[in-house]
Short mmCIF file of C-alpha atoms in Angstrom, two decimals:
data_model
loop_
_atom_site.label_atom_id
_atom_site.label_comp_id
_atom_site.label_asym_id
_atom_site.label_seq_id
_atom_site.Cartn_x
_atom_site.Cartn_y
_atom_site.Cartn_z
CA UNK A 1 87.56 155.50 -26.49
CA UNK A 2 87.77 152.17 -28.19
CA UNK A 3 90.67 151.17 -26.00
CA UNK A 4 88.79 152.31 -22.99
CA UNK A 5 85.68 150.70 -24.23
CA UNK A 6 87.62 147.45 -24.66
CA UNK A 7 89.00 147.89 -21.22
CA UNK A 8 85.58 148.49 -19.78
CA UNK A 9 84.27 145.40 -21.59
CA UNK A 10 87.37 143.22 -20.38
CA UNK A 11 86.61 144.65 -16.92
CA UNK A 12 82.95 143.79 -16.98
CA UNK A 13 83.99 140.18 -18.54
CA UNK A 14 86.50 139.70 -15.80
CA UNK A 15 83.88 140.67 -13.29
CA UNK A 16 81.42 138.17 -14.78
CA UNK A 17 84.10 135.40 -14.75
CA UNK A 18 85.01 136.40 -11.13
CA UNK A 19 81.36 135.99 -10.17
CA UNK A 20 80.91 132.75 -11.99
CA UNK A 21 84.16 131.54 -10.39
CA UNK A 22 82.96 132.48 -6.83
CA UNK A 23 79.45 130.86 -7.56
CA UNK A 24 81.20 127.58 -8.55
CA UNK A 25 83.41 127.46 -5.66
CA UNK A 26 80.60 128.48 -3.43
CA UNK A 27 78.45 125.54 -4.90
CA UNK A 28 81.16 123.09 -4.63
CA UNK A 29 81.70 123.86 -1.12
CA UNK A 30 78.14 124.05 0.16
CA UNK A 31 75.99 121.85 -1.99
CA UNK A 32 77.53 118.74 -3.58
CA UNK A 33 80.94 117.77 -2.25
CA UNK A 34 81.05 117.86 1.59
CA UNK A 35 77.64 116.69 2.14
CA UNK A 36 78.32 113.66 -0.11
CA UNK A 37 81.32 112.75 1.87
CA UNK A 38 79.37 112.85 4.88
CA UNK A 39 76.51 110.90 3.22
CA UNK A 40 78.92 108.16 2.04
CA UNK A 41 80.24 108.04 5.64
CA UNK A 42 77.00 107.53 7.20
CA UNK A 43 75.83 105.07 4.67
CA UNK A 44 79.04 103.00 5.27
CA UNK A 45 78.52 103.07 8.93
CA UNK A 46 74.75 102.08 8.38
CA UNK A 47 75.76 99.43 6.30
CA UNK A 48 78.38 98.25 8.90
CA UNK A 49 75.93 98.40 11.72
CA UNK A 50 73.35 96.27 9.65
CA UNK A 51 75.99 93.83 8.47
CA UNK A 52 76.92 93.41 12.26
CA UNK A 53 73.27 92.72 13.01
CA UNK A 54 72.83 90.26 10.27
CA UNK A 55 76.05 88.22 11.28
CA UNK A 56 74.68 88.18 14.85
CA UNK A 57 71.42 86.88 13.57
CA UNK A 58 73.10 84.30 11.58
CA UNK A 59 75.16 83.11 14.42
CA UNK A 60 71.96 83.07 16.68
CA UNK A 61 70.33 80.85 13.98
CA UNK A 62 73.39 78.24 14.18
CA UNK A 63 73.30 78.52 18.05
CA UNK A 64 69.58 77.92 18.21
CA UNK A 65 69.85 75.09 15.68
CA UNK A 66 72.44 73.39 17.61
CA UNK A 67 70.65 73.93 21.08
CA UNK A 68 67.49 72.57 19.59
CA UNK A 69 69.17 69.51 18.15
CA UNK A 70 70.63 68.73 21.49
CA UNK A 71 67.56 69.44 23.46
CA UNK A 72 65.48 67.10 20.83
CA UNK A 73 68.04 64.37 21.53
CA UNK A 74 67.85 64.68 25.21
CA UNK A 75 64.21 64.59 25.27
CA UNK A 76 64.11 61.38 23.08
CA UNK A 77 66.98 59.75 25.09
CA UNK A 78 65.24 60.27 28.34
CA UNK A 79 61.59 60.22 27.18
CA UNK A 80 60.74 57.01 29.23
CA UNK A 81 62.10 58.34 32.42
CA UNK A 82 58.89 59.19 34.15
CA UNK A 83 56.91 56.21 32.80
CA UNK A 84 59.57 53.93 33.51
CA UNK A 85 60.28 55.14 37.02
CA UNK A 86 56.63 54.75 37.80
CA UNK A 87 56.64 50.90 36.58
CA UNK A 88 59.49 49.97 39.00
CA UNK A 89 57.10 49.37 41.93
CA UNK A 90 54.88 47.06 39.69
CA UNK A 91 57.96 45.07 38.72
CA UNK A 92 59.10 44.73 42.48
CA UNK A 93 55.58 43.47 43.29
CA UNK A 94 55.59 40.93 40.43
CA UNK A 95 59.11 39.76 41.56
CA UNK A 96 57.77 39.56 45.05
CA UNK A 97 54.68 37.38 43.76
CA UNK A 98 57.00 35.01 42.08
CA UNK A 99 59.08 34.59 45.25
CA UNK A 100 56.11 33.09 47.16
CA UNK A 101 55.53 29.43 47.19
CA UNK A 102 53.05 28.00 44.58
CA UNK A 103 52.64 24.34 44.86
CA UNK A 104 48.85 24.38 43.99
CA UNK A 105 47.94 23.71 40.32
CA UNK A 106 46.14 27.13 40.03
CA UNK A 107 48.93 28.95 41.58
CA UNK A 108 51.65 27.25 39.64
CA UNK A 109 49.77 28.27 36.50
CA UNK A 110 49.30 31.91 37.57
CA UNK A 111 52.84 32.11 38.46
CA UNK A 112 53.79 31.04 34.86
CA UNK A 113 51.47 33.80 33.59
CA UNK A 114 53.18 36.23 36.03
CA UNK A 115 56.61 35.18 34.85
CA UNK A 116 55.80 35.93 31.27
CA UNK A 117 54.48 39.30 32.01
CA UNK A 118 57.52 40.30 33.99
CA UNK A 119 59.93 38.98 31.18
CA UNK A 120 57.83 41.22 28.76
CA UNK A 121 58.11 44.04 30.95
CA UNK A 122 61.71 43.76 31.39
CA UNK A 123 62.35 43.65 27.65
CA UNK A 124 60.08 46.71 27.09
CA UNK A 125 62.07 48.77 29.61
CA UNK A 126 65.49 47.42 28.12
CA UNK A 127 64.29 48.46 24.62
CA UNK A 128 63.88 52.08 26.06
CA UNK A 129 67.35 52.06 27.71
CA UNK A 130 66.16 51.11 31.23
CA UNK A 131 68.33 48.34 32.79
CA UNK A 132 69.05 46.90 36.24
CA UNK A 133 72.04 48.30 38.08
CA UNK A 134 74.70 45.72 38.78
CA UNK A 135 75.13 45.41 42.41
CA UNK A 136 75.83 41.90 44.12
CA UNK A 137 79.44 41.31 44.15
CA UNK A 138 80.35 44.84 42.70
CA UNK A 139 82.34 47.48 44.40
CA UNK A 140 80.11 49.79 46.13
CA UNK A 141 79.45 53.06 44.17
CA UNK A 142 77.51 55.81 46.02
CA UNK A 143 76.39 56.94 42.65
CA UNK A 144 74.69 53.72 41.91
CA UNK A 145 74.10 52.15 45.32
CA UNK A 146 72.50 53.14 48.56
CA UNK A 147 73.94 51.26 51.57
CA UNK A 148 71.20 50.44 54.16
CA UNK A 149 73.31 48.07 56.27
CA UNK A 150 76.87 47.02 56.67
CA UNK A 151 78.62 43.66 57.52
CA UNK A 152 81.98 42.89 58.70
CA UNK A 153 84.28 41.98 55.74
CA UNK A 154 85.73 38.44 55.62
CA UNK A 155 87.70 36.32 53.28
CA UNK A 156 84.47 35.77 51.01
CA UNK A 157 83.60 39.54 51.21
CA UNK A 158 86.07 42.05 50.60
CA UNK A 159 85.79 45.60 52.22
CA UNK A 160 83.53 48.13 50.03
CA UNK A 161 82.06 45.10 48.00
CA UNK A 162 78.24 44.58 47.88
CA UNK A 163 77.01 41.50 49.92
CA UNK A 164 73.41 41.63 49.36
CA UNK A 165 70.72 43.51 47.34
CA UNK A 166 67.58 44.31 49.29
CA UNK A 167 65.98 46.13 46.40
CA UNK A 168 67.00 46.40 42.92
CA UNK A 169 68.30 49.68 41.28
CA UNK A 170 67.42 50.72 37.77
CA UNK A 171 69.14 53.29 35.31
CA UNK A 172 68.19 54.94 32.14
CA UNK A 173 71.15 55.01 30.00
CA UNK A 174 73.50 56.91 32.34
CA UNK A 175 70.96 58.24 34.61
CA UNK A 176 70.07 56.56 37.89
CA UNK A 177 66.18 56.23 38.08
CA UNK A 178 66.60 54.60 41.57
CA UNK A 179 69.73 53.26 43.23
CA UNK A 180 70.03 49.82 44.42
CA UNK A 181 69.52 49.35 48.20
CA UNK A 182 72.36 47.10 49.28
CA UNK A 183 74.34 45.60 52.25
CA UNK A 184 78.10 46.47 52.07
CA UNK A 185 80.92 44.66 53.72
CA UNK A 186 83.14 47.08 55.77
CA UNK B 1 102.04 152.44 -21.03
CA UNK B 2 100.51 152.46 -17.55
CA UNK B 3 97.31 151.69 -19.17
CA UNK B 4 98.58 149.32 -21.48
CA UNK B 5 100.44 147.62 -18.61
CA UNK B 6 97.32 147.28 -16.68
CA UNK B 7 95.28 146.00 -19.75
CA UNK B 8 98.05 143.33 -20.13
CA UNK B 9 97.79 142.49 -16.49
CA UNK B 10 94.26 142.26 -16.60
CA UNK B 11 94.38 140.20 -19.67
CA UNK B 12 96.91 137.88 -17.97
CA UNK B 13 94.65 137.81 -14.90
CA UNK B 14 91.53 136.92 -16.92
CA UNK B 15 93.33 134.25 -18.78
CA UNK B 16 94.52 132.77 -15.32
CA UNK B 17 90.80 133.12 -14.17
CA UNK B 18 89.61 131.49 -17.22
CA UNK B 19 91.98 128.47 -16.71
CA UNK B 20 91.13 128.14 -13.02
CA UNK B 21 87.42 128.32 -14.13
CA UNK B 22 87.93 125.58 -16.76
CA UNK B 23 90.01 123.51 -14.35
CA UNK B 24 87.21 123.60 -11.67
CA UNK B 25 84.66 122.71 -14.12
CA UNK B 26 86.54 119.94 -15.29
CA UNK B 27 87.40 118.65 -11.84
CA UNK B 28 83.63 118.81 -11.04
CA UNK B 29 82.63 116.75 -14.06
CA UNK B 30 85.38 114.19 -13.95
CA UNK B 31 86.67 113.72 -10.41
CA UNK B 32 84.24 114.23 -7.58
CA UNK B 33 80.67 114.58 -8.29
CA UNK B 34 79.52 111.75 -10.46
CA UNK B 35 81.62 108.98 -8.89
CA UNK B 36 80.17 110.14 -5.58
CA UNK B 37 76.72 109.87 -6.57
CA UNK B 38 77.31 106.21 -7.67
CA UNK B 39 79.06 105.61 -4.59
CA UNK B 40 76.03 106.73 -2.58
CA UNK B 41 73.83 104.62 -4.95
CA UNK B 42 75.95 101.57 -4.57
CA UNK B 43 76.02 101.77 -0.82
CA UNK B 44 72.30 102.50 -0.59
CA UNK B 45 71.64 99.44 -2.70
CA UNK B 46 74.15 97.23 -0.48
CA UNK B 47 72.57 98.65 2.62
CA UNK B 48 68.93 97.61 1.43
CA UNK B 49 70.40 94.16 0.54
CA UNK B 50 71.87 93.82 3.91
CA UNK B 51 68.70 95.07 5.70
CA UNK B 52 66.72 92.48 3.63
CA UNK B 53 69.03 89.61 4.58
CA UNK B 54 68.94 90.69 8.34
CA UNK B 55 65.03 90.84 8.18
CA UNK B 56 64.75 87.59 6.58
CA UNK B 57 67.31 86.11 9.38
CA UNK B 58 65.19 87.50 12.12
CA UNK B 59 62.05 86.13 10.58
CA UNK B 60 63.90 82.70 10.44
CA UNK B 61 64.81 83.15 14.16
CA UNK B 62 61.03 83.65 14.91
CA UNK B 63 60.03 80.75 12.85
CA UNK B 64 62.70 78.36 14.29
CA UNK B 65 61.58 79.48 17.78
CA UNK B 66 57.92 78.69 17.23
CA UNK B 67 58.77 75.32 15.29
CA UNK B 68 60.94 74.24 18.14
CA UNK B 69 58.46 75.07 20.83
CA UNK B 70 55.82 73.13 18.96
CA UNK B 71 58.32 70.33 18.43
CA UNK B 72 59.23 70.05 22.13
CA UNK B 73 55.70 70.10 23.18
CA UNK B 74 54.86 67.37 20.94
CA UNK B 75 57.88 65.25 22.00
CA UNK B 76 56.74 65.74 25.60
CA UNK B 77 53.09 65.03 24.98
CA UNK B 78 53.77 61.77 23.30
CA UNK B 79 57.08 60.67 24.73
CA UNK B 80 55.18 57.65 26.54
CA UNK B 81 53.92 56.38 23.17
CA UNK B 82 56.59 53.59 22.50
CA UNK B 83 56.95 52.31 26.06
CA UNK B 84 53.23 52.66 26.66
CA UNK B 85 52.48 50.62 23.50
CA UNK B 86 54.90 47.73 24.65
CA UNK B 87 53.19 47.70 27.88
CA UNK B 88 49.88 46.77 26.49
CA UNK B 89 50.54 42.98 25.96
CA UNK B 90 51.68 42.97 29.71
CA UNK B 91 48.34 44.53 30.83
CA UNK B 92 46.42 41.97 28.57
CA UNK B 93 48.28 39.14 30.13
CA UNK B 94 47.72 40.28 33.59
CA UNK B 95 43.99 40.67 32.93
CA UNK B 96 43.96 37.30 31.50
CA UNK B 97 45.58 35.87 34.62
CA UNK B 98 42.97 37.61 36.79
CA UNK B 99 40.10 35.86 34.82
CA UNK B 100 41.12 32.42 35.64
CA UNK B 101 39.72 30.72 38.66
CA UNK B 102 41.66 30.93 42.03
CA UNK B 103 39.98 28.89 44.64
CA UNK B 104 43.19 27.70 46.27
CA UNK B 105 44.66 29.83 48.83
CA UNK B 106 48.13 30.34 47.20
CA UNK B 107 46.36 31.35 43.83
CA UNK B 108 43.86 33.72 45.58
CA UNK B 109 46.89 35.40 47.27
CA UNK B 110 48.77 35.53 44.07
CA UNK B 111 45.72 36.96 42.35
CA UNK B 112 45.56 39.73 44.96
CA UNK B 113 49.19 40.71 44.27
CA UNK B 114 48.38 40.62 40.51
CA UNK B 115 45.45 42.81 40.78
CA UNK B 116 47.50 45.42 42.83
CA UNK B 117 50.26 45.36 40.14
CA UNK B 118 47.60 45.79 37.44
CA UNK B 119 46.16 48.72 39.34
CA UNK B 120 49.59 50.44 39.54
CA UNK B 121 50.26 49.85 35.98
CA UNK B 122 46.92 51.49 35.03
CA UNK B 123 47.56 54.43 37.10
CA UNK B 124 50.94 54.92 35.78
CA UNK B 125 49.70 54.92 32.22
CA UNK B 126 46.81 57.21 33.04
CA UNK B 127 49.30 59.73 34.45
CA UNK B 128 51.31 59.76 31.20
CA UNK B 129 47.94 60.19 29.16
CA UNK B 130 47.35 56.55 28.21
CA UNK B 131 43.50 55.60 28.79
CA UNK B 132 41.33 52.68 27.72
CA UNK B 133 39.10 53.62 24.77
CA UNK B 134 35.44 53.50 25.50
CA UNK B 135 33.92 50.62 23.47
CA UNK B 136 31.12 48.58 24.94
CA UNK B 137 27.66 50.19 24.27
CA UNK B 138 29.31 53.01 22.26
CA UNK B 139 28.53 53.74 18.78
CA UNK B 140 31.08 52.16 16.40
CA UNK B 141 33.84 54.58 15.43
CA UNK B 142 36.19 53.15 12.79
CA UNK B 143 39.03 55.66 14.26
CA UNK B 144 38.84 53.97 17.55
CA UNK B 145 37.21 50.53 17.00
CA UNK B 146 38.14 47.72 14.89
CA UNK B 147 35.18 45.34 13.99
CA UNK B 148 36.10 41.72 13.93
CA UNK B 149 32.64 40.23 13.97
CA UNK B 150 29.23 41.50 13.52
CA UNK B 151 25.76 40.35 14.87
CA UNK B 152 22.24 41.05 14.06
CA UNK B 153 20.86 44.21 15.72
CA UNK B 154 17.99 43.58 18.07
CA UNK B 155 15.94 45.70 20.52
CA UNK B 156 18.84 45.63 23.08
CA UNK B 157 21.58 46.17 20.44
CA UNK B 158 20.88 48.91 18.09
CA UNK B 159 22.72 48.92 14.72
CA UNK B 160 26.02 50.35 14.54
CA UNK B 161 26.59 49.83 18.36
CA UNK B 162 29.34 47.74 20.09
CA UNK B 163 28.05 44.63 21.54
CA UNK B 164 31.11 43.10 22.79
CA UNK B 165 34.93 44.02 23.33
CA UNK B 166 37.39 41.28 22.60
CA UNK B 167 40.41 43.19 23.14
CA UNK B 168 40.67 46.57 24.98
CA UNK B 169 41.91 49.56 23.04
CA UNK B 170 44.22 52.44 24.25
CA UNK B 171 44.87 55.79 23.30
CA UNK B 172 47.41 58.32 24.29
CA UNK B 173 45.69 61.63 24.45
CA UNK B 174 44.15 62.05 20.90
CA UNK B 175 46.49 59.23 19.38
CA UNK B 176 45.17 55.77 19.28
CA UNK B 177 47.79 53.28 20.45
CA UNK B 178 45.69 50.32 19.47
CA UNK B 179 41.93 50.22 18.42
CA UNK B 180 39.73 48.18 20.52
CA UNK B 181 38.76 45.01 18.92
CA UNK B 182 34.98 44.67 19.04
CA UNK B 183 31.70 42.88 17.80
CA UNK B 184 29.29 45.31 16.16
CA UNK B 185 25.53 45.03 15.75
CA UNK B 186 24.35 45.53 12.28
#
């Protein structure tokens, strides 16, 4: 009976251990381990995605910064384009006025004043980067000059050179505000 | 013997199960569970940090975009400030020339030309937002006017009003390029 009892106890103990073991294995499989691996995977993937978004945002910041720097430089470099362009007819008219005869005392005095004004305008434009396009005697360049008339080339005037300037051209740095109107030898 | 054998087998089985159970419990504590919880925590914290960096980068992009838009608008709005300012003495001189007597035919013709130039310059400046500051008859405003002389106020000239303008002032939109030089009643 004692042995039988022991065996019964042992059987019971064994059964309990079996249950505990099953429970543990079950817990391990369903509750903690597998979901944690997938949570780690999910988090790793979410992190990578966010890191990617951050790196792209940082690249965009660098691009914007460069783009804006260039844009600002261009705006400053060519800021006087519009006003400069509008001043050209005034300069033409002042030059035309100076080309007229002024033998009278009043007219001579006026001309002197106009000369000074023209000089100060030219200086102001030059300081903003607006200069006259070289034309007379130069080789014709369709980017800078507009041919309005041609003459036959001769010993003094080689073909493709500018013989005469009918209206001055102006450029703002590398940009042509108005091409020079010229007569070209051909 | 059979019973004894069974009991021995059972004991052996029980021992094996006990070992397996201990092994499992040991594994659970030392190998898988605790490190995984800390990995999840670490990943969650890394993700939060990265998300924070991304959100700050995105805010910086929005700020940069606004800042650059404003800067561009300001650059365009006031682009003619420097050239405009440099043109003011030329305009003064043209106005001075027009104020001189021109009874001679040549001088009268020159003046007509100068008048046209002055008109075209004024129009060009106005198109860029540069206008004359109102002065004569206005109430003196230290932001717009510079008093160079005072006269006693009388029935025709109330105190603090501008009696005479010695040099015209100009403004570019809301910015004063040059205040008007005035005589004020006091």
